[in-house]
mmCIF file of C-alpha atoms and ligand atoms in Angstrom:
data_model
loop_
_atom_site.group_PDB
_atom_site.id
_atom_site.type_symbol
_atom_site.label_atom_id
_atom_site.label_comp_id
_atom_site.label_asym_id
_atom_site.label_seq_id
_atom_site.Cartn_x
_atom_site.Cartn_y
_atom_site.Cartn_z
ATOM 1 C CA UNK A 1 2.671 -19.571 -11.335
ATOM 2 C CA UNK A 2 5.131 -18.082 -13.607
ATOM 3 C CA UNK A 3 6.262 -14.822 -12.538
ATOM 4 C CA UNK A 4 6.781 -11.933 -14.789
ATOM 5 C CA UNK A 5 11.209 -10.894 -15.301
ATOM 6 C CA UNK A 6 9.736 -7.879 -13.379
ATOM 7 C CA UNK A 7 8.881 -10.111 -10.406
ATOM 8 C CA UNK A 8 11.968 -12.838 -10.751
ATOM 9 C CA UNK A 9 14.269 -9.424 -10.609
ATOM 10 C CA UNK A 10 12.750 -8.439 -7.452
ATOM 11 C CA UNK A 11 12.583 -11.745 -6.046
ATOM 12 C CA UNK A 12 16.539 -12.187 -6.832
ATOM 13 C CA UNK A 13 17.147 -9.003 -5.333
ATOM 14 C CA UNK A 14 15.588 -9.606 -2.186
ATOM 15 C CA UNK A 15 17.180 -12.954 -1.941
ATOM 16 C CA UNK A 16 19.894 -11.174 -2.301
ATOM 17 C CA UNK A 17 19.641 -8.218 0.159
ATOM 18 C CA UNK A 18 18.299 -10.702 2.648
ATOM 19 C CA UNK A 19 21.518 -12.883 2.320
ATOM 20 C CA UNK A 20 23.516 -9.926 3.649
ATOM 21 C CA UNK A 21 21.353 -8.688 6.219
ATOM 22 C CA UNK A 22 21.710 -12.648 7.473
ATOM 23 C CA UNK A 23 25.834 -12.081 7.289
ATOM 24 C CA UNK A 24 25.327 -8.982 9.440
ATOM 25 C CA UNK A 25 22.115 -10.328 11.766
ATOM 26 C CA UNK A 26 23.578 -10.914 15.479
ATOM 27 C CA UNK A 27 26.805 -9.758 14.809
ATOM 28 C CA UNK A 28 28.574 -7.118 16.555
ATOM 29 C CA UNK A 29 29.916 -4.873 13.607
ATOM 30 C CA UNK A 30 26.970 -3.199 12.753
ATOM 31 C CA UNK A 31 28.263 0.253 12.920
ATOM 32 C CA UNK A 32 25.005 1.556 14.026
ATOM 33 C CA UNK A 33 24.155 5.371 12.920
ATOM 34 C CA UNK A 34 21.008 7.498 14.191
ATOM 35 C CA UNK A 35 19.193 9.129 11.756
ATOM 36 C CA UNK A 36 16.921 10.734 14.322
ATOM 37 C CA UNK A 37 16.744 10.383 18.277
ATOM 38 C CA UNK A 38 15.425 6.967 17.961
ATOM 39 C CA UNK A 39 15.830 5.712 14.303
ATOM 40 C CA UNK A 40 19.000 3.769 13.481
ATOM 41 C CA UNK A 41 20.622 2.494 10.060
ATOM 42 C CA UNK A 42 23.241 0.173 10.183
ATOM 43 C CA UNK A 43 26.164 -1.538 7.717
ATOM 44 C CA UNK A 44 23.618 -4.097 7.132
ATOM 45 C CA UNK A 45 20.565 -1.811 5.676
ATOM 46 C CA UNK A 46 23.059 0.045 3.094
ATOM 47 C CA UNK A 47 25.166 -2.935 1.866
ATOM 48 C CA UNK A 48 21.602 -5.122 1.568
ATOM 49 C CA UNK A 49 20.413 -1.614 -0.527
ATOM 50 C CA UNK A 50 23.128 -1.331 -2.584
ATOM 51 C CA UNK A 51 23.185 -4.842 -3.734
ATOM 52 C CA UNK A 52 19.317 -4.420 -4.357
ATOM 53 C CA UNK A 53 19.354 -1.411 -6.674
ATOM 54 C CA UNK A 54 23.105 -3.494 -8.720
ATOM 55 C CA UNK A 55 20.843 -6.486 -9.883
ATOM 56 C CA UNK A 56 17.928 -4.290 -10.620
ATOM 57 C CA UNK A 57 19.922 -2.039 -12.242
ATOM 58 C CA UNK A 58 21.893 -4.650 -14.170
ATOM 59 C CA UNK A 59 18.317 -6.171 -15.439
ATOM 60 C CA UNK A 60 16.694 -2.659 -15.915
ATOM 61 C CA UNK A 61 19.441 -0.102 -16.490
ATOM 62 C CA UNK A 62 16.492 2.505 -17.803
ATOM 63 C CA UNK A 63 14.235 2.389 -14.458
ATOM 64 C CA UNK A 64 14.237 4.916 -11.436
ATOM 65 C CA UNK A 65 15.385 3.806 -7.759
ATOM 66 C CA UNK A 66 13.490 5.145 -4.508
ATOM 67 C CA UNK A 67 15.312 3.639 -1.584
ATOM 68 C CA UNK A 68 15.713 4.621 2.392
ATOM 69 C CA UNK A 69 18.952 4.723 2.639
ATOM 70 C CA UNK A 70 19.759 6.796 -0.897
ATOM 71 C CA UNK A 71 19.162 10.541 -1.423
ATOM 72 C CA UNK A 72 18.235 9.744 -5.254
ATOM 73 C CA UNK A 73 14.700 10.374 -5.869
ATOM 74 C CA UNK A 74 13.516 8.688 -9.418
ATOM 75 C CA UNK A 75 10.096 8.544 -8.423
ATOM 76 C CA UNK A 76 9.089 10.963 -11.542
ATOM 77 C CA UNK A 77 9.916 7.857 -13.962
ATOM 78 C CA UNK A 78 7.348 5.186 -15.098
ATOM 79 C CA UNK A 79 8.914 2.984 -13.703
ATOM 80 C CA UNK A 80 10.375 3.144 -10.361
ATOM 81 C CA UNK A 81 11.778 0.634 -7.782
ATOM 82 C CA UNK A 82 10.806 1.302 -4.397
ATOM 83 C CA UNK A 83 13.051 -0.606 -1.674
ATOM 84 C CA UNK A 84 12.857 -1.002 2.036
ATOM 85 C CA UNK A 85 16.648 -2.972 2.292
ATOM 86 C CA UNK A 86 15.658 -3.831 6.080
ATOM 87 C CA UNK A 87 12.564 -3.213 7.384
ATOM 88 C CA UNK A 88 12.418 -3.789 11.119
ATOM 89 C CA UNK A 89 15.819 -2.220 11.653
ATOM 90 C CA UNK A 90 15.183 -1.687 15.442
ATOM 91 C CA UNK A 91 14.069 -5.210 16.148
ATOM 92 C CA UNK A 92 17.590 -6.382 13.822
ATOM 93 C CA UNK A 93 19.873 -4.152 16.330
ATOM 94 C CA UNK A 94 18.072 -5.804 18.946
ATOM 95 C CA UNK A 95 18.207 -9.259 17.694
ATOM 96 C CA UNK A 96 14.353 -9.981 17.197
ATOM 97 C CA UNK A 97 13.945 -12.008 13.895
ATOM 98 C CA UNK A 98 11.224 -10.127 12.755
ATOM 99 C CA UNK A 99 12.467 -8.118 9.986
ATOM 100 C CA UNK A 100 12.737 -8.354 6.413
ATOM 101 C CA UNK A 101 13.465 -6.794 2.433
ATOM 102 C CA UNK A 102 10.587 -5.615 0.843
ATOM 103 C CA UNK A 103 10.926 -4.046 -3.196
ATOM 104 C CA UNK A 104 7.756 -2.766 -4.892
ATOM 105 C CA UNK A 105 7.558 -1.364 -8.409
ATOM 106 C CA UNK A 106 5.926 0.847 -9.755
ATOM 107 C CA UNK A 107 4.493 1.780 -13.065
ATOM 108 C CA UNK A 108 3.358 5.463 -14.059
ATOM 109 C CA UNK A 109 0.485 5.591 -11.082
ATOM 110 C CA UNK A 110 0.311 1.762 -10.622
ATOM 111 C CA UNK A 111 2.305 -0.777 -8.472
ATOM 112 C CA UNK A 112 3.054 -3.630 -10.401
ATOM 113 C CA UNK A 113 5.217 -6.273 -8.792
ATOM 114 C CA UNK A 114 5.871 -6.323 -4.861
ATOM 115 C CA UNK A 115 7.999 -8.939 -3.484
ATOM 116 C CA UNK A 116 8.354 -9.217 0.668
ATOM 117 C CA UNK A 117 11.172 -11.413 2.096
ATOM 118 C CA UNK A 118 11.474 -12.530 5.780
ATOM 119 C CA UNK A 119 14.159 -14.776 5.867
ATOM 120 C CA UNK A 120 14.253 -16.290 9.512
ATOM 121 C CA UNK A 121 10.945 -17.312 8.871
ATOM 122 C CA UNK A 122 12.148 -18.008 5.564
ATOM 123 C CA UNK A 123 8.775 -16.867 3.945
ATOM 124 C CA UNK A 124 8.752 -14.682 0.664
ATOM 125 C CA UNK A 125 5.341 -12.858 0.061
ATOM 126 C CA UNK A 126 4.822 -12.161 -3.707
ATOM 127 C CA UNK A 127 2.101 -10.827 -5.886
ATOM 128 C CA UNK A 128 1.680 -9.339 -9.200
ATOM 129 C CA UNK A 129 -0.947 -6.973 -10.583
ATOM 130 C CA UNK A 130 -4.042 -8.746 -11.601
ATOM 131 C CA UNK A 131 -2.450 -12.022 -10.980
ATOM 132 C CA UNK A 132 -2.701 -13.116 -7.398
ATOM 133 C CA UNK A 133 -0.461 -13.540 -4.055
ATOM 134 C CA UNK A 134 1.923 -15.688 -3.160
ATOM 135 C CA UNK A 135 3.378 -16.944 0.609
ATOM 136 C CA UNK A 136 5.565 -20.084 -0.448
ATOM 137 C CA UNK A 137 4.119 -20.275 -3.599
ATOM 138 C CA UNK A 138 1.063 -21.031 -2.247
ATOM 139 C CA UNK A 139 -2.081 -18.469 -3.079
ATOM 140 C CA UNK A 140 -3.062 -16.422 -0.379
ATOM 141 C CA UNK A 141 -6.251 -14.605 0.830
ATOM 142 C CA UNK A 142 -7.027 -12.169 3.507
ATOM 143 C CA UNK A 143 -9.043 -12.955 6.781
ATOM 144 C CA UNK A 144 -13.070 -13.249 6.626
ATOM 145 C CA UNK A 145 -13.272 -11.928 10.560
ATOM 146 C CA UNK A 146 -16.350 -9.063 9.945
ATOM 147 C CA UNK A 147 -16.407 -7.621 13.480
ATOM 148 C CA UNK A 148 -13.681 -5.287 15.344
ATOM 149 C CA UNK A 149 -14.064 -7.638 18.391
ATOM 150 C CA UNK A 150 -12.918 -10.499 16.804
ATOM 151 C CA UNK A 151 -10.486 -9.057 14.825
ATOM 152 C CA UNK A 152 -6.855 -9.076 15.447
ATOM 153 C CA UNK A 153 -5.128 -5.462 14.380
ATOM 154 C CA UNK A 154 -1.490 -4.885 14.313
ATOM 155 C CA UNK A 155 0.336 -1.739 14.427
ATOM 156 C CA UNK A 156 3.200 0.718 14.563
ATOM 157 C CA UNK A 157 4.745 3.729 16.163
ATOM 158 C CA UNK A 158 6.267 6.370 14.102
ATOM 159 C CA UNK A 159 10.276 7.650 14.840
ATOM 160 C CA UNK A 160 8.115 11.270 15.617
ATOM 161 C CA UNK A 161 6.184 9.790 18.280
ATOM 162 C CA UNK A 162 8.185 11.773 20.819
ATOM 163 C CA UNK A 163 7.451 14.845 19.397
ATOM 164 C CA UNK A 164 3.853 13.940 18.070
ATOM 165 C CA UNK A 165 1.712 11.437 20.006
ATOM 166 C CA UNK A 166 -2.084 12.293 20.868
ATOM 167 C CA UNK A 167 -3.756 10.810 17.485
ATOM 168 C CA UNK A 168 -1.453 7.686 17.804
ATOM 169 C CA UNK A 169 -2.209 6.727 21.423
ATOM 170 C CA UNK A 170 -5.878 7.871 21.212
ATOM 171 C CA UNK A 171 -6.373 5.532 17.996
ATOM 172 C CA UNK A 172 -4.155 2.985 20.378
ATOM 173 C CA UNK A 173 -6.419 3.087 23.008
ATOM 174 C CA UNK A 174 -9.561 3.345 21.275
ATOM 175 C CA UNK A 175 -8.509 0.229 18.994
ATOM 176 C CA UNK A 176 -7.286 -1.699 21.980
ATOM 177 C CA UNK A 177 -10.659 -1.398 23.962
ATOM 178 C CA UNK A 178 -12.346 -2.780 21.031
ATOM 179 C CA UNK A 179 -10.390 -5.497 18.977
ATOM 180 C CA UNK A 180 -9.474 -8.781 19.771
ATOM 181 C CA UNK A 181 -6.049 -7.728 20.973
ATOM 182 C CA UNK A 182 -3.216 -5.751 18.574
ATOM 183 C CA UNK A 183 0.323 -6.920 18.346
ATOM 184 C CA UNK A 184 3.383 -4.487 17.111
ATOM 185 C CA UNK A 185 5.740 -6.452 15.434
ATOM 186 C CA UNK A 186 8.227 -3.331 13.995
ATOM 187 C CA UNK A 187 8.091 -4.301 10.687
ATOM 188 C CA UNK A 188 5.752 -2.252 8.789
ATOM 189 C CA UNK A 189 6.081 -4.459 5.561
ATOM 190 C CA UNK A 190 5.455 -7.980 7.135
ATOM 191 C CA UNK A 191 2.534 -6.393 9.255
ATOM 192 C CA UNK A 192 0.740 -5.792 5.595
ATOM 193 C CA UNK A 193 2.308 -9.157 4.771
ATOM 194 C CA UNK A 194 0.381 -11.051 7.717
ATOM 195 C CA UNK A 195 -3.095 -9.004 6.779
ATOM 196 C CA UNK A 196 -3.184 -10.196 3.245
ATOM 197 C CA UNK A 197 -2.139 -14.101 4.300
ATOM 198 C CA UNK A 198 -5.258 -13.524 7.408
ATOM 199 C CA UNK A 199 -2.811 -14.059 10.306
ATOM 200 C CA UNK A 200 -4.015 -9.906 11.126
ATOM 201 C CA UNK A 201 -7.317 -8.662 10.078
ATOM 202 C CA UNK A 202 -6.298 -5.116 9.741
ATOM 203 C CA UNK A 203 -3.036 -2.674 10.271
ATOM 204 C CA UNK A 204 -2.622 1.361 10.643
ATOM 205 C CA UNK A 205 -0.345 3.114 10.938
ATOM 206 C CA UNK A 206 0.789 7.157 10.369
ATOM 207 C CA UNK A 207 4.076 8.254 9.108
ATOM 208 C CA UNK A 208 5.283 5.552 6.590
ATOM 209 C CA UNK A 209 7.568 6.211 3.687
ATOM 210 C CA UNK A 210 7.093 4.780 0.634
ATOM 211 C CA UNK A 211 9.319 2.317 0.733
ATOM 212 C CA UNK A 212 7.843 0.347 3.773
ATOM 213 C CA UNK A 213 4.426 0.089 1.991
ATOM 214 C CA UNK A 214 4.871 -0.075 -1.892
ATOM 215 C CA UNK A 215 4.897 -4.079 -1.821
ATOM 216 C CA UNK A 216 2.813 -5.002 0.865
ATOM 217 C CA UNK A 217 -0.112 -2.196 -0.995
ATOM 218 C CA UNK A 218 -0.172 -4.830 -3.586
ATOM 219 C CA UNK A 219 0.208 -7.946 -1.800
ATOM 220 C CA UNK A 220 -2.594 -7.121 0.440
ATOM 221 C CA UNK A 221 -4.903 -5.637 -2.788
ATOM 222 C CA UNK A 222 -4.232 -8.823 -4.618
ATOM 223 C CA UNK A 223 -5.504 -11.165 -1.670
ATOM 224 C CA UNK A 224 -8.204 -9.535 -1.801
ATOM 225 C CA UNK A 225 -7.758 -6.595 1.165
ATOM 226 C CA UNK A 226 -8.302 -3.209 0.961
ATOM 227 C CA UNK A 227 -5.715 -0.217 1.739
ATOM 228 C CA UNK A 228 -6.565 3.414 2.156
ATOM 229 C CA UNK A 229 -5.368 6.360 4.583
ATOM 230 C CA UNK A 230 -7.442 7.090 7.206
ATOM 231 C CA UNK A 231 -9.825 9.149 5.385
ATOM 232 C CA UNK A 232 -10.875 6.591 3.334
ATOM 233 C CA UNK A 233 -9.138 7.968 0.495
ATOM 234 C CA UNK A 234 -7.160 5.494 -1.972
ATOM 235 C CA UNK A 235 -3.274 5.331 -0.916
ATOM 236 C CA UNK A 236 -0.690 4.624 -3.551
ATOM 237 C CA UNK A 237 1.872 5.482 -1.318
ATOM 238 C CA UNK A 238 2.330 8.676 -0.519
ATOM 239 C CA UNK A 239 -0.076 9.191 2.127
ATOM 240 C CA UNK A 240 0.651 9.859 5.244
ATOM 241 C CA UNK A 241 -1.520 7.473 6.907
ATOM 242 C CA UNK A 242 -2.537 3.971 6.272
ATOM 243 C CA UNK A 243 -5.725 1.437 7.023
ATOM 244 C CA UNK A 244 -4.986 -1.913 5.558
ATOM 245 C CA UNK A 245 -7.712 -4.466 5.987
ATOM 246 C CA UNK A 246 -9.162 -7.475 5.031
ATOM 247 C CA UNK A 247 -12.265 -5.715 3.546
ATOM 248 C CA UNK A 248 -14.669 -3.145 3.086
ATOM 249 C CA UNK A 249 -16.961 -4.150 5.958
ATOM 250 C CA UNK A 250 -13.672 -3.979 8.725
ATOM 251 C CA UNK A 251 -12.708 -1.223 6.982
ATOM 252 C CA UNK A 252 -15.645 1.167 7.196
ATOM 253 C CA UNK A 253 -15.903 0.532 11.099
ATOM 254 C CA UNK A 254 -12.080 0.523 11.643
ATOM 255 C CA UNK A 255 -12.152 3.955 9.925
ATOM 256 C CA UNK A 256 -15.024 5.003 12.313
ATOM 257 C CA UNK A 257 -13.026 4.502 15.376
ATOM 258 C CA UNK A 258 -9.827 5.851 13.813
ATOM 259 C CA UNK A 259 -12.024 9.110 12.834
ATOM 260 C CA UNK A 260 -13.362 9.522 16.626
ATOM 261 C CA UNK A 261 -12.126 12.760 18.011
ATOM 262 C CA UNK A 262 -11.463 11.541 21.717
HETATM 263 C C1 IPD B 301 10.116 1.105 10.349
HETATM 264 C C2 IPD B 301 9.231 -0.512 10.920
HETATM 265 C C3 IPD B 301 8.357 -0.286 11.754
HETATM 266 C C4 IPD B 301 7.529 1.184 11.663
HETATM 267 C C5 IPD B 301 8.132 2.556 11.764
HETATM 268 C C6 IPD B 301 9.106 1.925 10.751
HETATM 269 P P1 IPD B 301 12.406 0.567 9.230
HETATM 270 O O1 IPD B 301 10.832 0.586 9.445
HETATM 271 O O2 IPD B 301 8.298 -0.751 9.879
HETATM 272 O O3 IPD B 301 7.511 -1.107 12.150
HETATM 273 O O4 IPD B 301 6.819 1.385 12.670
HETATM 274 O O5 IPD B 301 7.685 3.483 11.187
HETATM 275 O O6 IPD B 301 9.952 3.284 10.141
HETATM 276 O O7 IPD B 301 12.899 1.983 9.671
HETATM 277 O O8 IPD B 301 12.576 -0.714 10.290
HETATM 278 O O9 IPD B 301 12.682 0.640 7.764
HETATM 279 CA CA1 CA B 302 10.733 0.418 6.831
HETATM 280 CA CA1 CA B 303 14.466 0.562 6.618
#
C-alpha cells in the first residue's frame, strides 16, 4: 500500500517517539510527576512528544498541533495533528508492556490519517480516510460477533474515577454480567486498535481526550467498525463518552445496556 505523505510522516514520527519510549522503559530515571492524584507523566512522555512534533513540524510547518503534554491548542487550524506521545503511562511506569504512540491528523472536521504504534508488540496500526486499515501491512477488519454474550469487551476508567464513579461502575457491572468477558488494558488507543483488528468486539469509556481516540477512531471506521458517544451520536473526538464496536448490530445492543438506569 502506498500511503500519503501525511501518513508516512505520522509513521516516521510514531517510530521516533516509540524509540524514545523504549529507551526509558524499565529505566529508573523516569522522573514521574503527577498531573492529578493518579495521573502520571514522565520524561518519556515529554521527550517522545518533543521528537514527534519536531518531525511533523519539519514536514508541515503550517499545520496545527494538539498534543497531550503541551498547552498549545491549534485545533482550529484546518490541518491539526492530534498526538498522544505515550498512551498507557500508568502501565509504562509499572513496567507493563501495554503502551503505544498514537498520532491522528484532522483536516477540517474529518480525521484523514491515523497511526498507532505498539513498540513492545511490534505492531503498527495505520488507516487513511477511505483507503482501509492495516496492521503491519495486512488489511484488517472488525469481528463478526453479533451478540453481547459472545462478545469480548474492553474498557478503561477515567482519572476522575475516585470522585465520580457511579456510571462507570454501573456500566462495568451490567456489561460484565451480559458479555463473555471484559478486559482493561490501560491504553485506550490500543483498545480501539484491537477492536479494529477483531480481537475485541467492543470498547467503551468516558472521560477520554481527543489524543486518546483520534487515530483509533479512523482505524476502527476504516476496518468496518462503528464509533459513537453513549447517546449514539456521531463522535468526532470531543465527546465525553465513547462506544466503539464491530458494527451497528452489537452497537445498538450495547447502547441499550449503557443507557440502563441501574
Ligand atoms: C489513558 C489510557 C487509559 C485510559 C485513560 C487514559 P494516558 O491515557 O488510555 O487506558 O483508561 O482514561 O487517560 O494517560 O496513559 O495517556
Ligand atoms: Ca492517553
Ligand atoms: Ca498519554
